[in-house]
CSV table of C-alpha atoms and ligand atoms in Angstrom, one decimal:
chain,number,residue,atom,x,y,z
A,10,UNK,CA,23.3,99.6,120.6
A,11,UNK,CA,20.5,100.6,123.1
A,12,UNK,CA,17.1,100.5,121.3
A,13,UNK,CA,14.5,102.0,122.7
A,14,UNK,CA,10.7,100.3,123.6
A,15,UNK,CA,8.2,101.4,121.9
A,16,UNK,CA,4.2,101.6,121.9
A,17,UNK,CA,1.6,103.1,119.8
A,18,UNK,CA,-1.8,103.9,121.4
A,19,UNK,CA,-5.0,104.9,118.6
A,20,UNK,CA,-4.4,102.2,115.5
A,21,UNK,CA,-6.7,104.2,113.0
A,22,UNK,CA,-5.9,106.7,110.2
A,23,UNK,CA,-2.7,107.6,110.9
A,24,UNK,CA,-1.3,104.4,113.0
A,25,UNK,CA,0.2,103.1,109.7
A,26,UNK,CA,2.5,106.7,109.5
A,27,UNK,CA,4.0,105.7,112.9
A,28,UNK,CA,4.2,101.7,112.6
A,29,UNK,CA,5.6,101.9,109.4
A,30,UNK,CA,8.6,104.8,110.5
A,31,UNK,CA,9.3,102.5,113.8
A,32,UNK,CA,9.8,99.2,111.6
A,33,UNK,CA,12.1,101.4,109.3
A,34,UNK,CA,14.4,103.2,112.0
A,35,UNK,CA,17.0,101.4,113.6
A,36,UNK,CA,17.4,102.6,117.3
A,37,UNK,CA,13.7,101.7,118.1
A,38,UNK,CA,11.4,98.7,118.4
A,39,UNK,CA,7.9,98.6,118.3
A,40,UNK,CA,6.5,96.2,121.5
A,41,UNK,CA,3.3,97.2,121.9
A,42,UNK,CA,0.1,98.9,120.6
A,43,UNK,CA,-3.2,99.7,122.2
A,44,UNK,CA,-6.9,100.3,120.7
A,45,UNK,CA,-9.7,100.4,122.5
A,46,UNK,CA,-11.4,98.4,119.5
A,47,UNK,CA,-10.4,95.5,120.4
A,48,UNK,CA,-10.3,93.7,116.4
A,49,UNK,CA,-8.5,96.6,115.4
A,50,UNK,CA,-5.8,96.6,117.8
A,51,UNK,CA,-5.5,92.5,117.6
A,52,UNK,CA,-4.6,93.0,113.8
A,53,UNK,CA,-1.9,95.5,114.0
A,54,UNK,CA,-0.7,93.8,117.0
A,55,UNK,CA,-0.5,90.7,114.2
A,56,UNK,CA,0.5,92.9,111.8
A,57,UNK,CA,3.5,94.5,114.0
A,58,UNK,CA,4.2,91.6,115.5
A,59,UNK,CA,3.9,92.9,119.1
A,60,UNK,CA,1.7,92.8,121.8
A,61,UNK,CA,-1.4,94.5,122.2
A,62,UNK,CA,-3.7,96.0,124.6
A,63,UNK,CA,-7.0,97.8,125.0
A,64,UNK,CA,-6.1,99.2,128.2
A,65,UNK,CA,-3.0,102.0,128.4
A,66,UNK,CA,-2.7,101.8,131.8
A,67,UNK,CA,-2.4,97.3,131.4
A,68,UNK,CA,0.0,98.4,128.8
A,69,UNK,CA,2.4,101.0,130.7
A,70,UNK,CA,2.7,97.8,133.6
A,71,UNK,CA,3.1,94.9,131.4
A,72,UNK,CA,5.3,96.2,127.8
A,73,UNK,CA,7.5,98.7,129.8
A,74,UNK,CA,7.6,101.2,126.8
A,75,UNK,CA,10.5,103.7,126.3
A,76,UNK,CA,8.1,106.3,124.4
A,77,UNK,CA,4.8,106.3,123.6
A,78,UNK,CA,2.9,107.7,120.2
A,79,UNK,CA,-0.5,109.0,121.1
A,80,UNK,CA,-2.6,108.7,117.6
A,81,UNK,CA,-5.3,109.7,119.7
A,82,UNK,CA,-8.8,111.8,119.3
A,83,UNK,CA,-7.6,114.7,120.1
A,84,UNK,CA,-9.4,115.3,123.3
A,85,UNK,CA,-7.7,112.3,125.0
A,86,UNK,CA,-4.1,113.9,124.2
A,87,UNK,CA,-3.9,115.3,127.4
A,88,UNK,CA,-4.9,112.8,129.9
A,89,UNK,CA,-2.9,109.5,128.2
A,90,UNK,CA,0.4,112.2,128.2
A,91,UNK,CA,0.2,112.8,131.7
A,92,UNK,CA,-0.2,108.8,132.4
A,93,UNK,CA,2.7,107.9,130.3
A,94,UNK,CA,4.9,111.1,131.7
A,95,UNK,CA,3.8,109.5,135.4
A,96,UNK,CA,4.8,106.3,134.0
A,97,UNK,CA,8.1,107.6,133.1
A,98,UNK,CA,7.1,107.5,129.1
A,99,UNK,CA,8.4,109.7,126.8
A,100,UNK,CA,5.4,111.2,124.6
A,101,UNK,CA,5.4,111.7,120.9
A,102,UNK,CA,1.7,113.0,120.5
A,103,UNK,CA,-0.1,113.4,117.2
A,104,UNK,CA,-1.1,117.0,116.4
A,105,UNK,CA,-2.6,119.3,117.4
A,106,UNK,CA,-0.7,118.9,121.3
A,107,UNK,CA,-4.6,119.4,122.9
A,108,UNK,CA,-7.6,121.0,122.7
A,109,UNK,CA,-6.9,124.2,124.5
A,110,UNK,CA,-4.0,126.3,125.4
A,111,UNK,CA,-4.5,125.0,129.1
A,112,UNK,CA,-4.5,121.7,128.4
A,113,UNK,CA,-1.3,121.6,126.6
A,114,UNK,CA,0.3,123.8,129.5
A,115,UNK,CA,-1.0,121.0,131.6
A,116,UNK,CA,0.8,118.7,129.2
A,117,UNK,CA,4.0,120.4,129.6
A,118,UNK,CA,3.7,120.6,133.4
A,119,UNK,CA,3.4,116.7,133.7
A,120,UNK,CA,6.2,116.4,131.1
A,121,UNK,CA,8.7,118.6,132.8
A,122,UNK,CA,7.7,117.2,136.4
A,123,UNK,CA,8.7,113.6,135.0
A,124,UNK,CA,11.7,114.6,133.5
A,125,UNK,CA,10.4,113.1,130.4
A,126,UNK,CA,10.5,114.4,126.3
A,127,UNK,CA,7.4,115.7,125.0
A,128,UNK,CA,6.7,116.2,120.8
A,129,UNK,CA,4.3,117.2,118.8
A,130,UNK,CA,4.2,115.5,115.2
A,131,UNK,CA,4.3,118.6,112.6
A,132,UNK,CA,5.5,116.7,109.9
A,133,UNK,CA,5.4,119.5,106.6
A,134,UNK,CA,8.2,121.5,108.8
A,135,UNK,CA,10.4,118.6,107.7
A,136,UNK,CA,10.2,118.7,103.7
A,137,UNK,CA,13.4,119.7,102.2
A,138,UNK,CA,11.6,122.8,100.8
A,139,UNK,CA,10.4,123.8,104.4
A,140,UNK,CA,13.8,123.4,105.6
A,141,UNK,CA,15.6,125.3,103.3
A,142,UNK,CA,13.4,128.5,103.4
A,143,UNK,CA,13.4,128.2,106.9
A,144,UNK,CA,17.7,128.4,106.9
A,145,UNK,CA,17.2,131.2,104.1
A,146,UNK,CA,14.8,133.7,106.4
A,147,UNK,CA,16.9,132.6,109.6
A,148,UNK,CA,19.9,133.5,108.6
A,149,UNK,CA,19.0,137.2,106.5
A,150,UNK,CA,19.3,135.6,103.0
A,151,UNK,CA,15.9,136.9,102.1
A,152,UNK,CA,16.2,140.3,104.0
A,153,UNK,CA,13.1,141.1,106.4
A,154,UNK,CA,9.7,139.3,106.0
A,155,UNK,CA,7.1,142.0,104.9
A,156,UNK,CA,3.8,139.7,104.7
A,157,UNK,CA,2.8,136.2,103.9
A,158,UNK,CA,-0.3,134.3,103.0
A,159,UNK,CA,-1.5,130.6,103.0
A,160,UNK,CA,-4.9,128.4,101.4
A,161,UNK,CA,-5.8,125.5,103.1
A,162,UNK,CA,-8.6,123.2,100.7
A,163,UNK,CA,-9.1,120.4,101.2
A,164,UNK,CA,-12.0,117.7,101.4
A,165,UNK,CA,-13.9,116.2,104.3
A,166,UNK,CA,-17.0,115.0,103.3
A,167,UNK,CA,-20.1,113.5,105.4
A,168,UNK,CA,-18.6,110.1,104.9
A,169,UNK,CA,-15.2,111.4,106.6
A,170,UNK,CA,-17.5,112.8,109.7
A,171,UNK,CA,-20.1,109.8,109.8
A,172,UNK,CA,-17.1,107.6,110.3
A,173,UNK,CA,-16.3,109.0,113.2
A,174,UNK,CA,-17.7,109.4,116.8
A,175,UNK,CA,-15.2,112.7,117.6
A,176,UNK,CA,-14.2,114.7,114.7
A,177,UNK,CA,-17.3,117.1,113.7
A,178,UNK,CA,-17.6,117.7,117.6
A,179,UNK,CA,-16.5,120.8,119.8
A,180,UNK,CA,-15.4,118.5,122.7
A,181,UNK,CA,-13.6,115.4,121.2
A,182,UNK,CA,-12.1,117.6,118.1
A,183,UNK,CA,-12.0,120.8,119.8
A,184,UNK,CA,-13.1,122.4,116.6
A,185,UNK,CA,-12.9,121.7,112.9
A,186,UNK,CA,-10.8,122.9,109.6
A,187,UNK,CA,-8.5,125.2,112.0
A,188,UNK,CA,-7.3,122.6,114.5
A,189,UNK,CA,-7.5,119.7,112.8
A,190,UNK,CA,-6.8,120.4,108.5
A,191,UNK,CA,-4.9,124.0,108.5
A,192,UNK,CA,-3.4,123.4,111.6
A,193,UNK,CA,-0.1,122.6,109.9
A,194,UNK,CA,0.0,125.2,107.4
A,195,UNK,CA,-0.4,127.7,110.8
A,196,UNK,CA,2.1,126.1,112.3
A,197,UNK,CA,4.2,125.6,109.0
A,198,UNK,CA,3.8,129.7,108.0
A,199,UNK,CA,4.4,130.7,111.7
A,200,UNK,CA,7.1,128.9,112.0
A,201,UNK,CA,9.1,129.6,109.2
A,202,UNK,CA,8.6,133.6,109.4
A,203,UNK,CA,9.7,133.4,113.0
A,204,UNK,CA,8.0,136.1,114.4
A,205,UNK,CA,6.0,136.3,118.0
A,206,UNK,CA,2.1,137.0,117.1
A,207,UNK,CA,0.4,140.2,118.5
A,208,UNK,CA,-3.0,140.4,117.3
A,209,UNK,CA,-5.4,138.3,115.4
A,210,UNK,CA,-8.7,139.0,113.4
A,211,UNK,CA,-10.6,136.1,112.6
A,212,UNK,CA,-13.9,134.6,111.0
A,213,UNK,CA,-15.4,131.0,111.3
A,214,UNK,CA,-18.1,129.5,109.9
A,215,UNK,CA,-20.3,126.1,108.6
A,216,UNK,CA,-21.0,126.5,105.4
A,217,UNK,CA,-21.3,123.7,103.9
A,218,UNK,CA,-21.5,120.6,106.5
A,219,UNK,CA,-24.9,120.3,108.0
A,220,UNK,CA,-24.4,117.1,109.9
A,221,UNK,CA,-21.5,119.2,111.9
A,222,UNK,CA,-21.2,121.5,114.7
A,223,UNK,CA,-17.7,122.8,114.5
A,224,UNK,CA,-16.4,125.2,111.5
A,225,UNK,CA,-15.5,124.8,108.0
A,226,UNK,CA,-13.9,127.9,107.1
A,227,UNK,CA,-11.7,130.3,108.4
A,228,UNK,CA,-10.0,133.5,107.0
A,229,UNK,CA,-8.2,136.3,109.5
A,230,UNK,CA,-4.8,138.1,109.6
A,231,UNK,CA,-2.2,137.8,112.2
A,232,UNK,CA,0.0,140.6,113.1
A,233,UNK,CA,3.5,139.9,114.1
A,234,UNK,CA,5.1,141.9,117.0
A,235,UNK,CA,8.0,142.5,113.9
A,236,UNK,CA,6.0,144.3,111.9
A,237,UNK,CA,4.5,141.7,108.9
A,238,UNK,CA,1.2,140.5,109.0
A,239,UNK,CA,0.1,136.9,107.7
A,240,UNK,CA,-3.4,136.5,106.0
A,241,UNK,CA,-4.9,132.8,105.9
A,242,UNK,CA,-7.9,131.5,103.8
A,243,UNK,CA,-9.1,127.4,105.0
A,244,UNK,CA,-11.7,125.5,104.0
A,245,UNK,CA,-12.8,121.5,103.9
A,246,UNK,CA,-15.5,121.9,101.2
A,247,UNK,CA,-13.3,121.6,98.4
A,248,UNK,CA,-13.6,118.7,95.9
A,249,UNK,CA,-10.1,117.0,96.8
A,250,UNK,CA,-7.0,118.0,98.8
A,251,UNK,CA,-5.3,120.4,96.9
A,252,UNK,CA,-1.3,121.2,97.6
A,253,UNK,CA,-1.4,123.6,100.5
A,254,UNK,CA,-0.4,127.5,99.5
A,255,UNK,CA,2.0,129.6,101.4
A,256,UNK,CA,3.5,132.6,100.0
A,257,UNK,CA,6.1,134.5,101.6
A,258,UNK,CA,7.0,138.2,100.7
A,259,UNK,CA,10.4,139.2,102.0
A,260,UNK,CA,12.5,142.2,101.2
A,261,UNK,CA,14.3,140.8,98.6
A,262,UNK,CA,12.2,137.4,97.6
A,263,UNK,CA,8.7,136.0,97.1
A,264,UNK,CA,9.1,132.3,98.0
A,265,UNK,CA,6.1,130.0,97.5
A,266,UNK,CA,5.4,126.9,98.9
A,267,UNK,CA,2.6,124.5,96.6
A,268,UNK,CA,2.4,120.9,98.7
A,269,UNK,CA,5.9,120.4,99.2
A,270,UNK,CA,7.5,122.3,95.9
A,271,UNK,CA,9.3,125.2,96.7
A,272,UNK,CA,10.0,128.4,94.3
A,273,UNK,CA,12.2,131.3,95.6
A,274,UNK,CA,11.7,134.3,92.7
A,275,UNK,CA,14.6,136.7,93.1
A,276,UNK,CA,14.1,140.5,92.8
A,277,UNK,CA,17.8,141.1,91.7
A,278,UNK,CA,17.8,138.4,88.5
A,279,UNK,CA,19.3,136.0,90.2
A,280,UNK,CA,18.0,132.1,89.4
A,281,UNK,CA,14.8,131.1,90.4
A,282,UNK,CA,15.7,128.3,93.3
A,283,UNK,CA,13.2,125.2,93.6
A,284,UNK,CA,13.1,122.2,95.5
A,285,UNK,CA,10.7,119.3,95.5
A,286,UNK,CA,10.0,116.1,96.8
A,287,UNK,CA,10.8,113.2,94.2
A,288,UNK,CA,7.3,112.0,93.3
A,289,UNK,CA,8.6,108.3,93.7
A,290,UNK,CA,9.2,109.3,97.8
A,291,UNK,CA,5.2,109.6,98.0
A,292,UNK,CA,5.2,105.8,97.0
A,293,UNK,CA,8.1,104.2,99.0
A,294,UNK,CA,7.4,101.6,101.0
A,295,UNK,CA,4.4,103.1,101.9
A,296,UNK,CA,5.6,106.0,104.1
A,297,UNK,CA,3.2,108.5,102.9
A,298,UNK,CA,0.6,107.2,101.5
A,299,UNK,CA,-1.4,110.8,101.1
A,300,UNK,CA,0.2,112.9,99.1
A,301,UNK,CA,-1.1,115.9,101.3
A,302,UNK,CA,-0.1,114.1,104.7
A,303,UNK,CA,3.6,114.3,103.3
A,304,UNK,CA,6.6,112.4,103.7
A,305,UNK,CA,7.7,114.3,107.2
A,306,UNK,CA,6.6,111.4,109.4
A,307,UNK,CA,9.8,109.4,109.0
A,308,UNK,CA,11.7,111.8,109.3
A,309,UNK,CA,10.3,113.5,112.2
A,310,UNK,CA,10.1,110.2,114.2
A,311,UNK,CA,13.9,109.6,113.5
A,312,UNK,CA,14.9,113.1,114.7
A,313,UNK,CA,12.4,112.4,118.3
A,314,UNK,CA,15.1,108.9,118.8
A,315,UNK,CA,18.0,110.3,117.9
A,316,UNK,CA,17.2,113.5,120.2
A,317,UNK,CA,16.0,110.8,123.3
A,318,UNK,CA,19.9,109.2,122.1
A,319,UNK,CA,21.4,112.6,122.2
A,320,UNK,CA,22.7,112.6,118.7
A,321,UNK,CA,19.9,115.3,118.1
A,322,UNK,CA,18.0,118.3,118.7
A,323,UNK,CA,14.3,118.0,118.3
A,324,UNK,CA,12.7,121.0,116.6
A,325,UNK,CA,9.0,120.4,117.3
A,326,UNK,CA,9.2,120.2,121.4
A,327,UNK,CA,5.5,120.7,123.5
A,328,UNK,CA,7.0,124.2,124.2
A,329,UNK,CA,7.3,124.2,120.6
A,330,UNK,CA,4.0,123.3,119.6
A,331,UNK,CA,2.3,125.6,122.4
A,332,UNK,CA,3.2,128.5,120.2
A,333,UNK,CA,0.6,126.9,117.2
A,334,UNK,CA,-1.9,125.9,119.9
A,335,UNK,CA,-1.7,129.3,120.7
A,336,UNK,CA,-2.8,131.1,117.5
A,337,UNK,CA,-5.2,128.0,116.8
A,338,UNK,CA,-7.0,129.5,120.3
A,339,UNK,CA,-6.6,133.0,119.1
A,340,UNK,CA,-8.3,132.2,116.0
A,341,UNK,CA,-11.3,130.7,117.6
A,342,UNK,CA,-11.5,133.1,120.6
A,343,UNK,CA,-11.4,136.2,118.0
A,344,UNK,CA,-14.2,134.8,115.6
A,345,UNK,CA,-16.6,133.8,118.5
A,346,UNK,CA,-15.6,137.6,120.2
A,347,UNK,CA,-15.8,138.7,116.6
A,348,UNK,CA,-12.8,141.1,117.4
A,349,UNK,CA,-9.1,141.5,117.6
A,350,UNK,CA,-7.8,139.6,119.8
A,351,UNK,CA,-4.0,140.8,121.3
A,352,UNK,CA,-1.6,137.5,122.0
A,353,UNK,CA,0.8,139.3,124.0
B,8,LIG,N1,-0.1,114.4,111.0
B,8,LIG,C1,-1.1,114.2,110.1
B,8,LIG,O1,-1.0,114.5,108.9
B,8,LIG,C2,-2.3,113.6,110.6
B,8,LIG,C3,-3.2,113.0,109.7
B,8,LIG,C4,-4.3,112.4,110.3
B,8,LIG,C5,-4.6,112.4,111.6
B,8,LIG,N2,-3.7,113.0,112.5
B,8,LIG,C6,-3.9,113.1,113.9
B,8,LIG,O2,-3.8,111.7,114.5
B,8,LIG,C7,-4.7,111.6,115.6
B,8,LIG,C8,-5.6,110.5,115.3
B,8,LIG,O3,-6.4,110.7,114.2
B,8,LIG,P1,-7.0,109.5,113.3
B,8,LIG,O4,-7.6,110.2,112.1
B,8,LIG,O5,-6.0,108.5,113.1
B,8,LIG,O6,-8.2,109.1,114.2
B,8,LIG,P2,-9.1,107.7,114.2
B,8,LIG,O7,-10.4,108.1,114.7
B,8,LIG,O8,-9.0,107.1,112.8
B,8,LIG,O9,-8.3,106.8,115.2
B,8,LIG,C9,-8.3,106.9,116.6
B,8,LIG,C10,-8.2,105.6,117.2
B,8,LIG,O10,-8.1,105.8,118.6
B,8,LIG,C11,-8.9,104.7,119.2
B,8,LIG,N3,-9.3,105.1,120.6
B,8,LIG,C12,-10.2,106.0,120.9
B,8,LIG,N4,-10.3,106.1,122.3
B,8,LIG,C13,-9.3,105.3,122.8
B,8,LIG,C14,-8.9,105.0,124.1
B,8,LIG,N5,-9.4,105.6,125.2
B,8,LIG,N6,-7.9,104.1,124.2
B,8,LIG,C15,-7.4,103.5,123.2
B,8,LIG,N7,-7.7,103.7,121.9
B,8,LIG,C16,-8.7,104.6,121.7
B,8,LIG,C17,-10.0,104.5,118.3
B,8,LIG,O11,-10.6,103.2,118.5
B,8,LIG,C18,-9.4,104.6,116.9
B,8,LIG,O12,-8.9,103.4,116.4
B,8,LIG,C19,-5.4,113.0,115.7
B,8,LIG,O13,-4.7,113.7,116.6
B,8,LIG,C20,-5.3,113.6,114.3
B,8,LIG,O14,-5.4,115.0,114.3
B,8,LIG,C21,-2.6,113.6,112.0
């Protein structure tokens, strides 16, 4: 069997999500990892047993990498992409894809030129209680989507922005709770009601983090070409990082999602339907070691290799993830217009 070469560049918060997956999944091996700090790439290259670099581009000659997992500030996404897609590297990029809708495009553009695979890690759309609502509303089961809601709080405190020289900042984190925290409950709400976005309303503000530039709330509506609307609430003042809350009202359902757990609550009597995550799949082996990060890492990375081995389709593409950039811009572009703003 053919396994494919792998490298990780960015060994900080959520490097162990990636190198962990890789050491579990058959098809791949990890070779090689890269960090600018160079302590901190030495010890997961001991760690990993691979090599490791400080440089990408002394990496893409010397480890001749298959893929490569950008776990990157998010303003860098973008130009180590279109190096590896020049290098012939398939990309699995952290979210969100980029900073701006253009950059992402520009992503796409180098990936399709290079004829290589581009993904976007949106790990919650692979909890078994994503999946199955997402079957349910695709095929009709739950009649048409009226409306939907989701709460984003969570907690990022000074500590969490002191830390680091990027997140807090307009041009290394291209903004703050909206494309970084709720990010994938957008993504997560948008994808599974399936509809194309027409307009967004929406308000930003620092509340609550002085040492900060970029927001720390956000609340709006999106309306949906088909007719629903979904309203959103986020925040990263709260005391602890409470399960995410997405509500979906359909013409025959109200399905929640709390964290992972799901509850569908028929309007004809028929049993409630749930579906969780076994609390003990939070622990193993050190997959998912936030509870609020979720257990999708694994499995996303295993669907990316089997896709590149063509036993697979990969759901979360760049083209994909474009759509969420999208609304993330719409968001930001309607609060600093503060007015509607049309997505089509
Ligand atoms: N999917 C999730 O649930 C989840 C959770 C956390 C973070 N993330 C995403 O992962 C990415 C990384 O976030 P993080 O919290 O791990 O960041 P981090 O700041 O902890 O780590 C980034 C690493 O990149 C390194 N780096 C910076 N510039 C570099 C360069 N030019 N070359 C090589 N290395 C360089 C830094 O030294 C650091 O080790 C972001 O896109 C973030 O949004 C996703």
């Amino acid at each position: 069997m053919r396994k494919f070469k792998a490298g990780i560049i960015g060994c900080g918060n959520i490097f162990e999500m990636h190198a962990k997956a890789l050491a579990k999944l058959e098809l791949v091996d990890l070779v090689a990892v890269c960090d600018s700090d160079q302590q901190r790439v030495r010890l997961a290259g001991q760690h990993y047993d691979c090599q490791d670099f400080t440089d990408y581009r002394r990496m893409f000659k010397e480890a001749t990498l298959d893929v490569l997992h950008i776990c990157l500030p998010h303003y860098l996404h973008e130009e180590v992409t279109v190096a590896a897609a020049k290098a012939g590297i398939h990309v699995l990029t952290e979210k969100p894809m980029a900073i701006t809708v253009e950059s992402a495009e520009r992503m796409l553009m180098a990936a399709r030129e290079a004829q290589i695979e581009l993904g976007v890690i949106f790990q919650n759309r692979y909890n078994s209680g994503a999946m199955t609502l997402k079957s349910l509303i695709q095929e009709g089961a739950l009649g048409k989507v009226l409306s939907g809601k989701c709460q984003v709080t969570w907690s990022r405190d000074e500590t969490y922005y002191s830390q680091s020289d990027w997140k807090g900042t307009w041009e290394k984190e291209g903004g703050g709770v909206v494309i970084d925290q709720a990010i994938h409950t957008l993504d997560l709400i948008n994808w599974l009601t399936g509809g194309q976005p027409k307009l967004i309303d929406a308000t930003i503000g620092n509340r609550f983090h002085d040492t900060i530039e970029v927001e720390d709330f956000a609340e709006g509506i999106i309306q949906y070409q088909e007719g629903y609307t979904l309203s959103f609430f986020a925040n990263n003042y709260y005391s602890f990082d409470a399960p995410v809350c997405i509500e979906i009202h359909t013409e025959l359902a109200v399905a929640t999602i709390t964290g992972a757990r799901l509850e569908i609550v028929y309007f004809d009597g028929r049993p409630t339907l749930v579906k969780d995550i076994p609390a003990e799949d939070y622990l193993e082996n050190g997959i998912a070691s936030k509870t609020y990060w979720g257990t999708g890492h694994i499995t996303q990375i295993d669907e990316f290799y089997q896709h590149l081995n063509g036993t697979a389709d990969f759901l979360v593409s760049g083209i994909e993830a474009l759509k969420t950039q999208k609304i993330v811009a719409g968001i930001y572009q309607s609060a600093k217009l503060n007015k509607p703003v049309w997505m089509i």
